[in-house]
Amino acid sequence: MKRLLGLDIGNKTVGVAVSDPLGIFAQGLLTIQRTSKKADAEALRELIDRYAVEKLIVGLPKNMNNSIGFQAERTMRYADFLRETLGIEIEYVDERLTTASAEMALIEGGVRREHRKEHVDKIAAAMILQTYLDAHR
């Protein structure tokens, strides 16, 4: 069975998570430090090939009133670039408060402040992907 990749797209990083082969659980993989769109796409292409990914699940940072703001538009433009460059289907998941939830999970897990930054984006990506998996079961 094909897998899914979850993405938490930020201005400087992209958190990445992958589903298990049965599409039940999401696991945080890594955080890509954004350098250029081309380099980002190449890094994602490698993961898509390695995990036999059929679709990208992208967190859409809506405003608290459910409207699409500047950051959400920016995310959608970036996702459009990935769709065209990688030739892969993309679906969006509302990601409001996932980064805050990921930060809280790390705090509750006892992760020291200086180490949280390296994990928060991939944890947020796993939350985005898990939301999608739970809704489509």
PDB file of C-alpha atoms in Angstrom:
ATOM      1  CA  MET A   1       0.000   0.000   0.000  1.00  0.00           C
ATOM      2  CA  LYS A   2       1.236   3.498  -0.801  1.00  0.00           C
ATOM      3  CA  ARG A   3       2.142   5.916   1.957  1.00  0.00           C
ATOM      4  CA  LEU A   4       1.405   9.579   2.568  1.00  0.00           C
ATOM      5  CA  LEU A   5       3.763  12.397   3.542  1.00  0.00           C
ATOM      6  CA  GLY A   6       2.563  15.137   5.863  1.00  0.00           C
ATOM      7  CA  LEU A   7       4.145  18.577   5.523  1.00  0.00           C
ATOM      8  CA  ASP A   8       4.258  21.504   7.922  1.00  0.00           C
ATOM      9  CA  ILE A   9       5.505  24.250   5.614  1.00  0.00           C
ATOM     10  CA  GLY A  10       7.133  27.234   7.283  1.00  0.00           C
ATOM     11  CA  ASN A  11       9.169  30.156   6.021  1.00  0.00           C
ATOM     12  CA  LYS A  12      12.495  28.575   7.026  1.00  0.00           C
ATOM     13  CA  THR A  13      11.709  24.877   7.445  1.00  0.00           C
ATOM     14  CA  VAL A  14       9.450  22.070   6.253  1.00  0.00           C
ATOM     15  CA  GLY A  15       8.483  19.500   8.862  1.00  0.00           C
ATOM     16  CA  VAL A  16       7.958  16.060   7.319  1.00  0.00           C
ATOM     17  CA  ALA A  17       6.016  13.043   8.591  1.00  0.00           C
ATOM     18  CA  VAL A  18       5.190   9.718   6.929  1.00  0.00           C
ATOM     19  CA  SER A  19       2.289   7.320   7.348  1.00  0.00           C
ATOM     20  CA  ASP A  20       2.729   3.629   8.017  1.00  0.00           C
ATOM     21  CA  PRO A  21       1.942   1.345   5.024  1.00  0.00           C
ATOM     22  CA  LEU A  22      -1.600   0.692   6.302  1.00  0.00           C
ATOM     23  CA  GLY A  23      -2.420   4.382   6.649  1.00  0.00           C
ATOM     24  CA  ILE A  24      -3.166   4.198  10.371  1.00  0.00           C
ATOM     25  CA  PHE A  25      -0.324   6.047  12.092  1.00  0.00           C
ATOM     26  CA  ALA A  26       1.802   9.104  11.307  1.00  0.00           C
ATOM     27  CA  GLN A  27       5.431   9.360  12.374  1.00  0.00           C
ATOM     28  CA  GLY A  28       7.585  12.490  12.315  1.00  0.00           C
ATOM     29  CA  LEU A  29      10.563  11.972   9.995  1.00  0.00           C
ATOM     30  CA  LEU A  30      12.713  15.055   9.736  1.00  0.00           C
ATOM     31  CA  THR A  31      12.840  18.796   9.273  1.00  0.00           C
ATOM     32  CA  ILE A  32      14.106  20.190   5.989  1.00  0.00           C
ATOM     33  CA  GLN A  33      15.960  23.483   6.290  1.00  0.00           C
ATOM     34  CA  ARG A  34      14.651  25.498   3.345  1.00  0.00           C
ATOM     35  CA  THR A  35      17.365  26.830   1.062  1.00  0.00           C
ATOM     36  CA  SER A  36      15.623  27.027  -2.327  1.00  0.00           C
ATOM     37  CA  LYS A  37      12.417  25.667  -3.813  1.00  0.00           C
ATOM     38  CA  LYS A  38      14.449  23.429  -6.116  1.00  0.00           C
ATOM     39  CA  ALA A  39      16.509  21.960  -3.256  1.00  0.00           C
ATOM     40  CA  ASP A  40      13.369  21.481  -1.155  1.00  0.00           C
ATOM     41  CA  ALA A  41      11.669  19.642  -4.033  1.00  0.00           C
ATOM     42  CA  GLU A  42      14.715  17.414  -4.532  1.00  0.00           C
ATOM     43  CA  ALA A  43      14.748  16.477  -0.830  1.00  0.00           C
ATOM     44  CA  LEU A  44      11.028  15.692  -0.968  1.00  0.00           C
ATOM     45  CA  ARG A  45      11.449  13.708  -4.221  1.00  0.00           C
ATOM     46  CA  GLU A  46      13.978  11.470  -2.456  1.00  0.00           C
ATOM     47  CA  LEU A  47      11.514  10.832   0.399  1.00  0.00           C
ATOM     48  CA  ILE A  48       8.625  10.244  -2.023  1.00  0.00           C
ATOM     49  CA  ASP A  49      10.689   7.632  -3.858  1.00  0.00           C
ATOM     50  CA  ARG A  50      12.082   6.017  -0.695  1.00  0.00           C
ATOM     51  CA  TYR A  51       8.674   5.603   0.962  1.00  0.00           C
ATOM     52  CA  ALA A  52       6.579   5.042  -2.213  1.00  0.00           C
ATOM     53  CA  VAL A  53       4.414   8.071  -1.401  1.00  0.00           C
ATOM     54  CA  GLU A  54       1.217   8.629  -3.384  1.00  0.00           C
ATOM     55  CA  LYS A  55       0.065  11.953  -1.915  1.00  0.00           C
ATOM     56  CA  LEU A  56       1.258  14.952   0.116  1.00  0.00           C
ATOM     57  CA  ILE A  57      -0.882  16.179   3.003  1.00  0.00           C
ATOM     58  CA  VAL A  58      -0.103  19.837   3.589  1.00  0.00           C
ATOM     59  CA  GLY A  59      -1.046  21.795   6.686  1.00  0.00           C
ATOM     60  CA  LEU A  60      -2.976  24.942   5.783  1.00  0.00           C
ATOM     61  CA  PRO A  61      -2.448  27.707   8.374  1.00  0.00           C
ATOM     62  CA  LYS A  62      -5.900  29.291   8.365  1.00  0.00           C
ATOM     63  CA  ASN A  63      -6.731  32.292  10.510  1.00  0.00           C
ATOM     64  CA  MET A  64      -8.588  31.621  13.741  1.00  0.00           C
ATOM     65  CA  ASN A  65     -11.835  32.810  12.082  1.00  0.00           C
ATOM     66  CA  ASN A  66     -11.346  30.084   9.406  1.00  0.00           C
ATOM     67  CA  SER A  67     -10.376  32.575   6.689  1.00  0.00           C
ATOM     68  CA  ILE A  68      -7.438  32.237   4.316  1.00  0.00           C
ATOM     69  CA  GLY A  69      -4.784  34.809   5.166  1.00  0.00           C
ATOM     70  CA  PHE A  70      -1.353  35.736   3.864  1.00  0.00           C
ATOM     71  CA  GLN A  71       0.449  32.722   5.333  1.00  0.00           C
ATOM     72  CA  ALA A  72      -2.143  30.266   3.988  1.00  0.00           C
ATOM     73  CA  GLU A  73      -1.890  31.833   0.512  1.00  0.00           C
ATOM     74  CA  ARG A  74       1.880  31.554   0.712  1.00  0.00           C
ATOM     75  CA  THR A  75       1.599  27.888   1.706  1.00  0.00           C
ATOM     76  CA  MET A  76      -0.788  27.176  -1.186  1.00  0.00           C
ATOM     77  CA  ARG A  77       1.588  28.812  -3.715  1.00  0.00           C
ATOM     78  CA  TYR A  78       4.436  26.681  -2.389  1.00  0.00           C
ATOM     79  CA  ALA A  79       2.255  23.543  -2.509  1.00  0.00           C
ATOM     80  CA  ASP A  80       1.255  24.398  -6.110  1.00  0.00           C
ATOM     81  CA  PHE A  81       4.958  24.529  -6.970  1.00  0.00           C
ATOM     82  CA  LEU A  82       5.475  21.110  -5.363  1.00  0.00           C
ATOM     83  CA  ARG A  83       2.455  19.656  -7.206  1.00  0.00           C
ATOM     84  CA  GLU A  84       3.778  20.858 -10.556  1.00  0.00           C
ATOM     85  CA  THR A  85       7.434  19.995  -9.899  1.00  0.00           C
ATOM     86  CA  LEU A  86       6.887  16.599  -8.297  1.00  0.00           C
ATOM     87  CA  GLY A  87       3.766  15.577 -10.199  1.00  0.00           C
ATOM     88  CA  ILE A  88       2.030  14.444  -7.019  1.00  0.00           C
ATOM     89  CA  GLU A  89      -1.448  14.981  -5.602  1.00  0.00           C
ATOM     90  CA  ILE A  90      -1.794  17.372  -2.674  1.00  0.00           C
ATOM     91  CA  GLU A  91      -4.547  17.694  -0.076  1.00  0.00           C
ATOM     92  CA  TYR A  92      -4.818  20.312   2.647  1.00  0.00           C
ATOM     93  CA  VAL A  93      -5.590  19.887   6.340  1.00  0.00           C
ATOM     94  CA  ASP A  94      -6.436  22.746   8.675  1.00  0.00           C
ATOM     95  CA  GLU A  95      -3.347  23.131  10.809  1.00  0.00           C
ATOM     96  CA  ARG A  96      -4.443  25.821  13.238  1.00  0.00           C
ATOM     97  CA  LEU A  97      -2.562  25.423  16.518  1.00  0.00           C
ATOM     98  CA  THR A  98      -0.613  22.299  15.476  1.00  0.00           C
ATOM     99  CA  THR A  99       2.749  23.976  16.127  1.00  0.00           C
ATOM    100  CA  ALA A 100       1.539  25.120  19.551  1.00  0.00           C
ATOM    101  CA  SER A 101       0.242  21.599  20.258  1.00  0.00           C
ATOM    102  CA  ALA A 102       3.548  20.088  19.140  1.00  0.00           C
ATOM    103  CA  GLU A 103       5.435  22.502  21.400  1.00  0.00           C
ATOM    104  CA  MET A 104       3.208  21.546  24.347  1.00  0.00           C
ATOM    105  CA  ALA A 105       3.715  17.830  23.656  1.00  0.00           C
ATOM    106  CA  LEU A 106       7.475  18.331  23.715  1.00  0.00           C
ATOM    107  CA  ILE A 107       7.285  20.319  26.958  1.00  0.00           C
ATOM    108  CA  GLU A 108       5.114  17.640  28.557  1.00  0.00           C
ATOM    109  CA  GLY A 109       7.576  15.035  27.294  1.00  0.00           C
ATOM    110  CA  GLY A 110      10.372  16.802  29.141  1.00  0.00           C
ATOM    111  CA  VAL A 111      12.298  17.921  26.047  1.00  0.00           C
ATOM    112  CA  ARG A 112      14.631  20.744  26.989  1.00  0.00           C
ATOM    113  CA  ARG A 113      13.990  24.157  25.422  1.00  0.00           C
ATOM    114  CA  GLU A 114      17.217  24.128  23.388  1.00  0.00           C
ATOM    115  CA  HIS A 115      16.238  20.802  21.769  1.00  0.00           C
ATOM    116  CA  ARG A 116      12.574  21.571  21.029  1.00  0.00           C
ATOM    117  CA  LYS A 117      13.253  23.586  17.870  1.00  0.00           C
ATOM    118  CA  GLU A 118      14.797  20.574  16.116  1.00  0.00           C
ATOM    119  CA  HIS A 119      11.673  18.458  16.743  1.00  0.00           C
ATOM    120  CA  VAL A 120       8.661  20.797  16.708  1.00  0.00           C
ATOM    121  CA  ASP A 121       8.182  20.966  12.908  1.00  0.00           C
ATOM    122  CA  LYS A 122       8.257  17.211  12.331  1.00  0.00           C
ATOM    123  CA  ILE A 123       5.905  16.688  15.299  1.00  0.00           C
ATOM    124  CA  ALA A 124       3.524  19.302  13.834  1.00  0.00           C
ATOM    125  CA  ALA A 125       3.741  17.488  10.461  1.00  0.00           C
ATOM    126  CA  ALA A 126       2.856  14.210  12.199  1.00  0.00           C
ATOM    127  CA  MET A 127      -0.161  15.885  13.830  1.00  0.00           C
ATOM    128  CA  ILE A 128      -1.302  17.236  10.461  1.00  0.00           C
ATOM    129  CA  LEU A 129      -0.932  13.824   8.839  1.00  0.00           C
ATOM    130  CA  GLN A 130      -2.606  12.010  11.739  1.00  0.00           C
ATOM    131  CA  THR A 131      -5.577  14.392  11.495  1.00  0.00           C
ATOM    132  CA  TYR A 132      -5.924  13.456   7.827  1.00  0.00           C
ATOM    133  CA  LEU A 133      -5.555   9.716   8.481  1.00  0.00           C
ATOM    134  CA  ASP A 134      -8.146   9.776  11.269  1.00  0.00           C
ATOM    135  CA  ALA A 135     -10.634  11.679   9.089  1.00  0.00           C
ATOM    136  CA  HIS A 136     -10.219   9.242   6.169  1.00  0.00           C
ATOM    137  CA  ARG A 137     -10.484   5.939   8.004  1.00  0.00           C
TER     138      ARG A 137
END
